[in-house]
mmCIF file of C-alpha atoms in Angstrom:
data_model
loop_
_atom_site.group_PDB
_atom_site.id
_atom_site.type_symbol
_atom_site.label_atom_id
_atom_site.label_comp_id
_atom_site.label_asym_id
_atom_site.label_seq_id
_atom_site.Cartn_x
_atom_site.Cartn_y
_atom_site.Cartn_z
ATOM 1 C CA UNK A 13 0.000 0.000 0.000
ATOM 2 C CA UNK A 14 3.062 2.576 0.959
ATOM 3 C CA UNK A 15 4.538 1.748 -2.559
ATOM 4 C CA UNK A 16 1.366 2.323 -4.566
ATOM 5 C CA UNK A 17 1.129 5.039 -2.397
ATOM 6 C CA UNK A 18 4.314 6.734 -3.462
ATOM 7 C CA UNK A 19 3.838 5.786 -6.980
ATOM 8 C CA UNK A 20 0.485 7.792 -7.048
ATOM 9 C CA UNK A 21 2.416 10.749 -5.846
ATOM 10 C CA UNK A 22 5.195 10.338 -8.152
ATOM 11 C CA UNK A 23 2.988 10.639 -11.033
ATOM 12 C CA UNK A 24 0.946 13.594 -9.406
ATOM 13 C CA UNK A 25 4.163 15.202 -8.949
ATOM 14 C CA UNK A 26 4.858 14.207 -12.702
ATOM 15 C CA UNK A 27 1.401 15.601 -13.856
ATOM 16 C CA UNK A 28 1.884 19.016 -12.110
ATOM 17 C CA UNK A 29 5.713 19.744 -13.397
ATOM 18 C CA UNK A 30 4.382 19.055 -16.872
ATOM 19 C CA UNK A 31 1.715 21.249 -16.420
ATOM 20 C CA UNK A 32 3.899 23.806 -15.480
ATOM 21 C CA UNK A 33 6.188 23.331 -18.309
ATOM 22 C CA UNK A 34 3.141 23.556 -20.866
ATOM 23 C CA UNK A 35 1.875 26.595 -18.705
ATOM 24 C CA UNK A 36 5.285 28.213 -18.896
ATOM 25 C CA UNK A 37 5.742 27.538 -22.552
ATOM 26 C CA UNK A 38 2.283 28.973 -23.109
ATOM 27 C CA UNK A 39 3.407 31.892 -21.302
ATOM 28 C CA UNK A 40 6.185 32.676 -23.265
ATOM 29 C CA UNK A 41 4.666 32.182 -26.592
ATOM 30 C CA UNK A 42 1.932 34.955 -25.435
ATOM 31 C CA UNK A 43 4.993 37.241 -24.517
ATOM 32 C CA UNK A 44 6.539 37.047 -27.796
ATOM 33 C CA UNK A 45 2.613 37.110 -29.550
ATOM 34 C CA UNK A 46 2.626 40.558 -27.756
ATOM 35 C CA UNK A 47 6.139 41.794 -28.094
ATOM 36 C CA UNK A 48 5.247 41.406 -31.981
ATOM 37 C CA UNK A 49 1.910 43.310 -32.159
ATOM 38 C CA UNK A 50 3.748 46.100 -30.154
ATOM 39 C CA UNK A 51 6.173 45.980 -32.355
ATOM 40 C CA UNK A 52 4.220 45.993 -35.591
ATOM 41 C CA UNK A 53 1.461 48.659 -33.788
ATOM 42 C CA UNK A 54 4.819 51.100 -33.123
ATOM 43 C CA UNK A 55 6.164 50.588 -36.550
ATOM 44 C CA UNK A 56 2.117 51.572 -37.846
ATOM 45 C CA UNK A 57 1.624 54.712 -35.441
ATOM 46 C CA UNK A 58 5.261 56.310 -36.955
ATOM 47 C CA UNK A 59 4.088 55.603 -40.172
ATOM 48 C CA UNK A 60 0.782 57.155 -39.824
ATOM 49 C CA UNK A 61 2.478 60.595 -38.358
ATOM 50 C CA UNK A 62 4.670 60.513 -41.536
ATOM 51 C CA UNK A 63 1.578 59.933 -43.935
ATOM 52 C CA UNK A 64 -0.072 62.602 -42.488
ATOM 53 C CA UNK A 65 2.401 65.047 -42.334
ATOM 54 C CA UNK A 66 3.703 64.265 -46.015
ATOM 55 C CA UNK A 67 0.143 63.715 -47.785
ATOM 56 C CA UNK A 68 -3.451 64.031 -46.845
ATOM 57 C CA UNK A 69 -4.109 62.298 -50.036
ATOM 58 C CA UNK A 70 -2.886 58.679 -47.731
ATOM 59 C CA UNK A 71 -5.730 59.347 -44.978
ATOM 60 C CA UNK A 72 -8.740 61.083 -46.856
ATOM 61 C CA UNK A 73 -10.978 58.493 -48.582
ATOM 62 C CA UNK A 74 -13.337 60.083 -51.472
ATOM 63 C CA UNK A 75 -17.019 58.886 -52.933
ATOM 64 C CA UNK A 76 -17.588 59.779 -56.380
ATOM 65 C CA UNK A 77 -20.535 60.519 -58.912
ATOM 66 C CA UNK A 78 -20.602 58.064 -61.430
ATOM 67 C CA UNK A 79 -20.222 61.504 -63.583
ATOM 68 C CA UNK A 80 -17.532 61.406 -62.189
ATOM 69 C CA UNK A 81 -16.090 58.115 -62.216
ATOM 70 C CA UNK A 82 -17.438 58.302 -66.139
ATOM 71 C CA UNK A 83 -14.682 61.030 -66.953
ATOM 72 C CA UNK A 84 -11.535 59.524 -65.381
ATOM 73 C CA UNK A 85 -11.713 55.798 -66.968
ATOM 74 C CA UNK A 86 -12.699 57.606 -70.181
ATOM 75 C CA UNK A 87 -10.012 59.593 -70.616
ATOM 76 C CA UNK A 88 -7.440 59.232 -73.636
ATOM 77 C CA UNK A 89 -4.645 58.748 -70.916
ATOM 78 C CA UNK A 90 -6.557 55.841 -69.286
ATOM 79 C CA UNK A 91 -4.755 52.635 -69.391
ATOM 80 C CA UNK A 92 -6.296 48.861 -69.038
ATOM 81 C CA UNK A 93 -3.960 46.930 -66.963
ATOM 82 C CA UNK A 94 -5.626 43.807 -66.670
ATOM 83 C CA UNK A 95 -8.313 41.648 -65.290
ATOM 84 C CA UNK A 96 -8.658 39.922 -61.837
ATOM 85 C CA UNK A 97 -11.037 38.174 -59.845
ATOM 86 C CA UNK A 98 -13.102 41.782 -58.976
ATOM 87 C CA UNK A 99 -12.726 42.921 -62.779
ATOM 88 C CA UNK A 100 -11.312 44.911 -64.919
ATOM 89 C CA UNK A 101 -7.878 47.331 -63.409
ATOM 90 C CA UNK A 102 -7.576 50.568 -65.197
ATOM 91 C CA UNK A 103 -4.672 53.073 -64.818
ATOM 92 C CA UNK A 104 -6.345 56.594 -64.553
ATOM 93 C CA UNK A 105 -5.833 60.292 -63.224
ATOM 94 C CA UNK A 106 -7.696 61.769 -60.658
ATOM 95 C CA UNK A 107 -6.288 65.708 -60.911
ATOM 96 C CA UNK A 108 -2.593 65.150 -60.683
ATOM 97 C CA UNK A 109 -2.843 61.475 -58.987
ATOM 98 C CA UNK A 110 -2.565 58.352 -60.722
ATOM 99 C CA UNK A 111 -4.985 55.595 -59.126
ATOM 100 C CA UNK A 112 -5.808 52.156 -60.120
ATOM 101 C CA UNK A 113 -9.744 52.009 -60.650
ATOM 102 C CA UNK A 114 -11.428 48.260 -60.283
ATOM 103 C CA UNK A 115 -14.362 47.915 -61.994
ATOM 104 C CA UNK A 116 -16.453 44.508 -61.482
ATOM 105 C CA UNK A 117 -16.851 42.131 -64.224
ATOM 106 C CA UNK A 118 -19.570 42.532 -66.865
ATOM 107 C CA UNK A 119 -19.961 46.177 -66.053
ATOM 108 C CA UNK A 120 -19.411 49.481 -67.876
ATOM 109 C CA UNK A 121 -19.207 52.934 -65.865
ATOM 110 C CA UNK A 122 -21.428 54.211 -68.712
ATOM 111 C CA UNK A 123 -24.075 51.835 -68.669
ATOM 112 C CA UNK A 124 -27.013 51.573 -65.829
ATOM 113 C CA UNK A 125 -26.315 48.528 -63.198
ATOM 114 C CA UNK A 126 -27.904 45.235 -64.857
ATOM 115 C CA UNK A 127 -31.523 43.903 -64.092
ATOM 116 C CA UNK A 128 -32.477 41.189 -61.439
ATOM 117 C CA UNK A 129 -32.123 38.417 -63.518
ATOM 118 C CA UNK A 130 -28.295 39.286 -64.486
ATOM 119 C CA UNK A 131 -27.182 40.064 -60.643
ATOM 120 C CA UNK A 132 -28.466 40.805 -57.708
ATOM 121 C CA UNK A 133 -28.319 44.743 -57.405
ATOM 122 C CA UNK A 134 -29.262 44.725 -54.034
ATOM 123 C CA UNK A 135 -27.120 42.377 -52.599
ATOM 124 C CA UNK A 136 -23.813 43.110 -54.431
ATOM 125 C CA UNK A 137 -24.516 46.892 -53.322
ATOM 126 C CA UNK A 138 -25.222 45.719 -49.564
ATOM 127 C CA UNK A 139 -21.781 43.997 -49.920
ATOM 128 C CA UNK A 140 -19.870 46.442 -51.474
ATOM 129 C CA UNK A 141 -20.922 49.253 -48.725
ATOM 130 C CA UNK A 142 -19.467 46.669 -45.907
ATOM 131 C CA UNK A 143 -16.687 46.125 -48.085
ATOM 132 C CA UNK A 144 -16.170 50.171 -48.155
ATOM 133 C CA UNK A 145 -16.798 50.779 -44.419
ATOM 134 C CA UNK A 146 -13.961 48.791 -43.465
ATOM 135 C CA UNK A 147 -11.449 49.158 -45.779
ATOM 136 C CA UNK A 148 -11.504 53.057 -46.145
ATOM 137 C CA UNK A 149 -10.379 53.086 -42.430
ATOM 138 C CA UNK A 150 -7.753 50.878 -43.095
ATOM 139 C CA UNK A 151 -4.204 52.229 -43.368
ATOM 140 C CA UNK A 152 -0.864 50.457 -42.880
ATOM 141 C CA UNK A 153 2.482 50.519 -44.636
ATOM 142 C CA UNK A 154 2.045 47.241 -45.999
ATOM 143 C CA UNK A 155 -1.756 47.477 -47.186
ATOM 144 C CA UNK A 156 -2.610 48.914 -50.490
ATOM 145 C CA UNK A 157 -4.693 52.777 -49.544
ATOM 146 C CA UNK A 158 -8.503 52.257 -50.593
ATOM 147 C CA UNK A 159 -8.808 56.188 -51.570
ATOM 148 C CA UNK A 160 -12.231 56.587 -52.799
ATOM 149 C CA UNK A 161 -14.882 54.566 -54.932
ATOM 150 C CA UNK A 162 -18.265 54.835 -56.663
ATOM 151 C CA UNK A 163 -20.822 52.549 -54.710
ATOM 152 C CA UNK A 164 -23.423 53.297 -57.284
ATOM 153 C CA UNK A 165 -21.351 51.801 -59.999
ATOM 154 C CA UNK A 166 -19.432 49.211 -57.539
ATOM 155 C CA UNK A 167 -16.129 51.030 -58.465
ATOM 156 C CA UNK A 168 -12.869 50.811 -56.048
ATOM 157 C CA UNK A 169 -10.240 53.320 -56.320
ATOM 158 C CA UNK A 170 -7.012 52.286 -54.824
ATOM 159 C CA UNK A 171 -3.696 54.344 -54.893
ATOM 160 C CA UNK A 172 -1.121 52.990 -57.462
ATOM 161 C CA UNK A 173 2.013 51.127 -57.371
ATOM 162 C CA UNK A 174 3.546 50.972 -60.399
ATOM 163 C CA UNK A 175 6.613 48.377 -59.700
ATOM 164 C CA UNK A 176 4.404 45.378 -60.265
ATOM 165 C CA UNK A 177 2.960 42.818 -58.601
ATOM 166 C CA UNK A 178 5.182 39.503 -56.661
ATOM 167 C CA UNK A 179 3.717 36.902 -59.279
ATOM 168 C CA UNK A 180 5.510 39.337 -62.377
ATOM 169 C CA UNK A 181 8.586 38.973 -59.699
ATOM 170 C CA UNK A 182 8.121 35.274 -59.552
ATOM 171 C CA UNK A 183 7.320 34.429 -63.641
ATOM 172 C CA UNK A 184 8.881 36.952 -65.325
ATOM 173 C CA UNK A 185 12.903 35.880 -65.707
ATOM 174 C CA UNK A 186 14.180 39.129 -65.980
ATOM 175 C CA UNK A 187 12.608 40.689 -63.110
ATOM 176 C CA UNK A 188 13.389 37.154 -60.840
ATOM 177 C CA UNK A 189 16.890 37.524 -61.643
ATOM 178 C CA UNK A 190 16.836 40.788 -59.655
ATOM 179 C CA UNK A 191 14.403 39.914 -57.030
ATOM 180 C CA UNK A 192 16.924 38.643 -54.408
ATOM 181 C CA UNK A 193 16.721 36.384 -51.336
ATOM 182 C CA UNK A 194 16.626 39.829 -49.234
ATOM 183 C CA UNK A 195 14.077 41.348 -51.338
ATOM 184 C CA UNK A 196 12.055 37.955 -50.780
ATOM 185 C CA UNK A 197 12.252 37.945 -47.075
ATOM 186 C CA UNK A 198 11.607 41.592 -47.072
ATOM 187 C CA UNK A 199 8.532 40.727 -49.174
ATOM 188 C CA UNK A 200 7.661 37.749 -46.793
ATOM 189 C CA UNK A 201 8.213 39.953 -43.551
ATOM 190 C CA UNK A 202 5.946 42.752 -44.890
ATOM 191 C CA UNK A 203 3.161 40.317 -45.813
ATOM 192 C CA UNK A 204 2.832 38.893 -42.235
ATOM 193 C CA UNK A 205 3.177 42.259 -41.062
ATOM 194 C CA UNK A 206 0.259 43.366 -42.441
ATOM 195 C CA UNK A 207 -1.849 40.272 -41.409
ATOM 196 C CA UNK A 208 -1.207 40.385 -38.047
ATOM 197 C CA UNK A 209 -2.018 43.817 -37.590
ATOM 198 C CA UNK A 210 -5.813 42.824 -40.093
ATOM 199 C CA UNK A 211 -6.182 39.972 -37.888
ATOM 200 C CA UNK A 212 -5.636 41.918 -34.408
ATOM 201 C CA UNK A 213 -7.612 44.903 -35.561
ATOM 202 C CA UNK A 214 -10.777 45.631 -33.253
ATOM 203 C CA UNK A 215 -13.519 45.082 -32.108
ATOM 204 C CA UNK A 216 -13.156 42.208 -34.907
ATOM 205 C CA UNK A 217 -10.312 40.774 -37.230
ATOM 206 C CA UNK A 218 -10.213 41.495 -40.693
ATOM 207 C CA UNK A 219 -9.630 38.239 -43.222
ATOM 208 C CA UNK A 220 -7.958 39.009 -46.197
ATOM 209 C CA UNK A 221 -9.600 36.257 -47.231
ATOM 210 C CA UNK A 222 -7.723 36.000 -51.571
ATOM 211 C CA UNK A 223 -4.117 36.264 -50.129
ATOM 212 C CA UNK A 224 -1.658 35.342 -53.860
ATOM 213 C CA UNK A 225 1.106 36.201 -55.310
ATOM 214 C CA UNK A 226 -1.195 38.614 -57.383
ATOM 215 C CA UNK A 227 -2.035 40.805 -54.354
ATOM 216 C CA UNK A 228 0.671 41.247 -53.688
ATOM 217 C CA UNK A 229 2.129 44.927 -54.999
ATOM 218 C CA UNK A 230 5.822 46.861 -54.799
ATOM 219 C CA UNK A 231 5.742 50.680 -54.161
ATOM 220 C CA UNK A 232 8.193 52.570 -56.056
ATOM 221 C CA UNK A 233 10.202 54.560 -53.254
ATOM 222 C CA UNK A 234 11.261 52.135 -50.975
ATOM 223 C CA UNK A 235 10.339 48.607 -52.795
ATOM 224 C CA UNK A 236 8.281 47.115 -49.826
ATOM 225 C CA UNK A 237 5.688 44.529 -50.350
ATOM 226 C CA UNK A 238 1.822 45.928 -49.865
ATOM 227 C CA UNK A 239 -1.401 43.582 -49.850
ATOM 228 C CA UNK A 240 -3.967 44.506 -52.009
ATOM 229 C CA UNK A 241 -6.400 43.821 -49.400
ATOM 230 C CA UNK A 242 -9.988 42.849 -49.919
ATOM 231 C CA UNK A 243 -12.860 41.617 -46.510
ATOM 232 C CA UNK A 244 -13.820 38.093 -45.890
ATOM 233 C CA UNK A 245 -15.762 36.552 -43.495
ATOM 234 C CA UNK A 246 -13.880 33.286 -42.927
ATOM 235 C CA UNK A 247 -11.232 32.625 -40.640
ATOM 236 C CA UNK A 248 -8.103 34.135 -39.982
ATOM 237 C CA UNK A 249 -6.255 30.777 -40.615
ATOM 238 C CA UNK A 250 -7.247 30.514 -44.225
ATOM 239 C CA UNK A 251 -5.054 33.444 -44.513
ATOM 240 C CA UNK A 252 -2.519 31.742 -42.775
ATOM 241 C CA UNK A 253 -2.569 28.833 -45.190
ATOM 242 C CA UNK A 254 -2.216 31.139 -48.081
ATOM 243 C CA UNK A 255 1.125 32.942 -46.372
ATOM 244 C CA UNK A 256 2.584 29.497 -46.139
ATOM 245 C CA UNK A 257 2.015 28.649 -49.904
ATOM 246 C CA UNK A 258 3.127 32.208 -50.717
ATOM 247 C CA UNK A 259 6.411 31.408 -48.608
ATOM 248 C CA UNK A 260 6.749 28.106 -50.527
ATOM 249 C CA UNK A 261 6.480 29.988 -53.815
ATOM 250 C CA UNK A 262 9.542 33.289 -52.946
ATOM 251 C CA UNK A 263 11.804 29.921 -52.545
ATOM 252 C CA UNK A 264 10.537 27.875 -55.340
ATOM 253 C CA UNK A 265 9.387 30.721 -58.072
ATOM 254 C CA UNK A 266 6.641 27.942 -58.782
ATOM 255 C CA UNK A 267 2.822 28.277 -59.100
ATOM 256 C CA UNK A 268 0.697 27.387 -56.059
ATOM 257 C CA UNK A 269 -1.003 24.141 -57.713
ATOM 258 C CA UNK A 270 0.418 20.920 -56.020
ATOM 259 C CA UNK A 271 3.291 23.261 -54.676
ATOM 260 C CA UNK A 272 2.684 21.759 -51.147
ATOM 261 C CA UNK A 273 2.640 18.927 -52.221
ATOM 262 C CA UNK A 274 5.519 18.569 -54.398
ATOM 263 C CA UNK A 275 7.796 20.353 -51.949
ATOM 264 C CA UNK A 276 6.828 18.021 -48.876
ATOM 265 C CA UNK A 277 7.959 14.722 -51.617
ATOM 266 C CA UNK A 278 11.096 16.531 -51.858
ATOM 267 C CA UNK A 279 12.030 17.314 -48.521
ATOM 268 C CA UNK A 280 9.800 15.564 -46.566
ATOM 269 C CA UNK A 281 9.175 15.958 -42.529
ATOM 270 C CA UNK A 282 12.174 18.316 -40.760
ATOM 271 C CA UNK A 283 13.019 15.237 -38.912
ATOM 272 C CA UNK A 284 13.979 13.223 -41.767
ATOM 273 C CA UNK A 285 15.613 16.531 -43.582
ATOM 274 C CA UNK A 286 17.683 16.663 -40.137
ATOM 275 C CA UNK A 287 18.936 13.145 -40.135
ATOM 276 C CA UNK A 288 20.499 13.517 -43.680
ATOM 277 C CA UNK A 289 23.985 14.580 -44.143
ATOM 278 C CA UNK A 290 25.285 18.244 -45.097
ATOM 279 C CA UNK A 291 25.866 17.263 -48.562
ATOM 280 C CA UNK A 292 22.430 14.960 -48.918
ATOM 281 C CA UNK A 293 20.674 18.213 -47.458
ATOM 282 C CA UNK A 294 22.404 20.702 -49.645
ATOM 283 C CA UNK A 295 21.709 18.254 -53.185
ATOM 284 C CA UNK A 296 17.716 17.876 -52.276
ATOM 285 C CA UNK A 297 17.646 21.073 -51.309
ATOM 286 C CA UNK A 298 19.069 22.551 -54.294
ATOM 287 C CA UNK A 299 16.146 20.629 -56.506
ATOM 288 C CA UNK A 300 13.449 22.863 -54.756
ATOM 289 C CA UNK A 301 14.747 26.322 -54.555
ATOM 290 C CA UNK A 302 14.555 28.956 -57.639
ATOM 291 C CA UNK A 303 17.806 28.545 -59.802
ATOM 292 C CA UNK A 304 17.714 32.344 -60.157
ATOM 293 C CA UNK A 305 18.393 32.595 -56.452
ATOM 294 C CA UNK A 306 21.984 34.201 -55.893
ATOM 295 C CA UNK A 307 23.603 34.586 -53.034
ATOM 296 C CA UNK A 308 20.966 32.445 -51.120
ATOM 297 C CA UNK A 309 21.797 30.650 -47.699
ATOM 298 C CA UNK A 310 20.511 27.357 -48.570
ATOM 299 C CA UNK A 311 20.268 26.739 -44.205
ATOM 300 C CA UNK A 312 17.477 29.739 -44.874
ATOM 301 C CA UNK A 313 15.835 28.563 -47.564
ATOM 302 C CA UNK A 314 15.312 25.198 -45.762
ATOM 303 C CA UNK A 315 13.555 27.212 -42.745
ATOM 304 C CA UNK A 316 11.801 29.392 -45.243
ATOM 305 C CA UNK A 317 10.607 26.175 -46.575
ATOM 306 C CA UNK A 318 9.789 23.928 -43.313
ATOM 307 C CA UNK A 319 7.990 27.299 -42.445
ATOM 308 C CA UNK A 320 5.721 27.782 -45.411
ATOM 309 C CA UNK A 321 4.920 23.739 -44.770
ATOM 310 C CA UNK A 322 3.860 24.447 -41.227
ATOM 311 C CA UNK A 323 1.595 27.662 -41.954
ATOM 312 C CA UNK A 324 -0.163 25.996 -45.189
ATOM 313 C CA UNK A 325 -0.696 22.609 -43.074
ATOM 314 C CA UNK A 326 -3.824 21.131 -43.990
ATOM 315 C CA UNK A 327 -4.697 20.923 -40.238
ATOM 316 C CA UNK A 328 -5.388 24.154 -38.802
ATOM 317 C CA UNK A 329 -4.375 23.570 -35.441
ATOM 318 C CA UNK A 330 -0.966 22.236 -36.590
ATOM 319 C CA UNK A 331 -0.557 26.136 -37.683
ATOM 320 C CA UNK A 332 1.778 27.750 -36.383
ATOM 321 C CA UNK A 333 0.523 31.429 -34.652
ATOM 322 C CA UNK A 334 1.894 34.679 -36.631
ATOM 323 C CA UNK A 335 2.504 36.566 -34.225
ATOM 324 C CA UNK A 336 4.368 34.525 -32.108
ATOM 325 C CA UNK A 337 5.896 32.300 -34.100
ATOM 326 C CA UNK A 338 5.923 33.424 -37.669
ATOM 327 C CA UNK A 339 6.883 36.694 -37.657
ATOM 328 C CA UNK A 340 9.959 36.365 -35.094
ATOM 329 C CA UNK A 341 11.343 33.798 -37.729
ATOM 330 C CA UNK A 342 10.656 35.939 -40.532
ATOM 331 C CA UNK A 343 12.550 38.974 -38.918
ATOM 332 C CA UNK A 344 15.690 36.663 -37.979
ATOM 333 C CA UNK A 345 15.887 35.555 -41.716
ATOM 334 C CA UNK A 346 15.682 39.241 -42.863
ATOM 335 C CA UNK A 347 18.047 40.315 -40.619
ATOM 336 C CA UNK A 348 20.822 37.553 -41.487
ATOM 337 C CA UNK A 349 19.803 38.315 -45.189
ATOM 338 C CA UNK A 350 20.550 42.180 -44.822
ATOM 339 C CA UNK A 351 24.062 41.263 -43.062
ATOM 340 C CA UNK A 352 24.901 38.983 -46.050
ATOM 341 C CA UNK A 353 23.617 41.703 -48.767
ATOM 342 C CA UNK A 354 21.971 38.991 -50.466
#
């Protein structure tokens, strides 16, 4: 009875120190969750005084008349730029600022909206005015400015960048010969920037909700990635998903389809990776990551890597948390990248 005894308190005494470590390890991962959004919030509020100071164009959102709205994306110097999942993009003037003007598929600024049985009017407007209300608020360094639109005529107007978006980075050769391993972590760290500060916004986060390689957009002063952002209503860790395929693809420079997949066959779990030799490491490695890469710490690109596989995992609760664990990563690799000069 006095041995069962102490074996019962052995394992209560067993219980309680794990508890403690799982408490304690909890603990620290909420200290570093905050230390980040501190971080991130500081970096925001300095930004913000310099916007405001510099332009009033960056904090003052506009409606316009479709009369309006008919004018600019008429104009001679208008230029189409292409067609995504909202509509058409247009390159257009508005006084002495250049915008990019969205207009949804099927439609014309010209023409009246379409009847009941092409759309529902209603419903797309509803939409669109929640859309509005919380992106015209919206204003970080790494989020594209919503500066005005036409809700009548479902028009966005979002300031410009004209140094293209990461997937002409990615596919075009010429411009991924120049887009370095600093540049991509740079791009990478500004991306998760931006999320965690959408996803910790209050009283409720913001999901991006269509996070690619297409949204994503480089400003011409300083080169720094910026989401084109739109509003969702699902959950923050579909986002998180799409970072990690977007990680996968500023090592790879390959499209998202099977990209998981096909990376994970390569590499496979960081156990595995870990129990190979330098050499065995270096050769598999070197299969997966862009050939264009220069200058690129292939110990990086393997954390890059295992990190993208952890956020895109197809078990949400085997995600890693962005804040805490992402973004303190991501801020390591950009700072060994800038001491490099990759």
């Amino acid at each position: 009875m006095v041995l069962g005894r102490g074996r019962s308190q052995h394992r209560q005494q067993a219980i309680r120190a794990n508890n403690a470590i799982k408490e304690n390890q909890k603990l620290r991962e909420e200290l570093r969750r905050t230390e980040t959004i501190v971080s991130i919030y500081t970096k925001h509020r300095w930004w913000m005084e310099e916007q405001a100071s510099r332009s009033y164009e960056m904090i003052r959102f506009t409606e316009y008349r479709p009369s309006q709205i008919h004018r600019v994306v008429n104009d001679r110097d208008a230029i189409f730029l292409g067609i995504g999942s909202y509509g058409s993009v247009l390159q257009c003037k508005i006084g002495e600022k250049t915008v990019a003007v969205k207009i949804p598929n099927n439609r014309d600024s010209r023409k009246p909206l379409p009847s009941m049985r092409e759309f529902n009017q209603e419903a797309n407007k509803r939409a669109l005015k929640m859309q509005v209300a919380i992106l015209k608020k919206i204003r970080h360094q790494n989020l594209v400015t919503l500066i005005g639109a036409c809700p009548e005529r479902q028009i966005l107007i979002y300031e410009f960048l004209p140094n293209g978006s990461l997937k002409d980075h990615l596919t075009e050769s010429g411009q991924r010969r120049r887009f370095t391993w600093k540049r991509r972590v740079r791009a990478a760290s500004s991306i998760c920037s931006a999320l965690i500060f959408l996803h910790n916004t209050e009283p409720y986060p913001i999901v991006h909700g269509n996070l690619k390689t297409s949204n994503i957009l480089f400003s011409k002063d300083n080169g720094f990635a910026r989401m084109l952002i739109g509003s969702d209503t699902h959950k923050t860790q579909l986002d998180v998903s799409a970072l990690g395929i977007i990680l996968l693809q500023l090592v790879t420079a390959q499209e998202p389809k099977d990209l998981r997949k096909n990376v994970l066959s390569k590499l496979g779990d960081i156990i595995r990776f870990q129990g190979k030799s330098m050499e065995q490491q270096h050769e598999v490695l070197k299969s997966i990551v862009d050939p264009d890469l220069k200058k690129c710490q292939l110990d990086d690109a393997a954390e890059m890597l295992f990190l993208g596989l952890k956020c895109s995992d197809p078990n949400e609760k085997h995600r890693p948390d962005l804040a805490a664990d992402v973004w303190p990563l991501i801020e390591e690799m950009k700072s060994s990248a800038s001491h490099r000069q990759g």
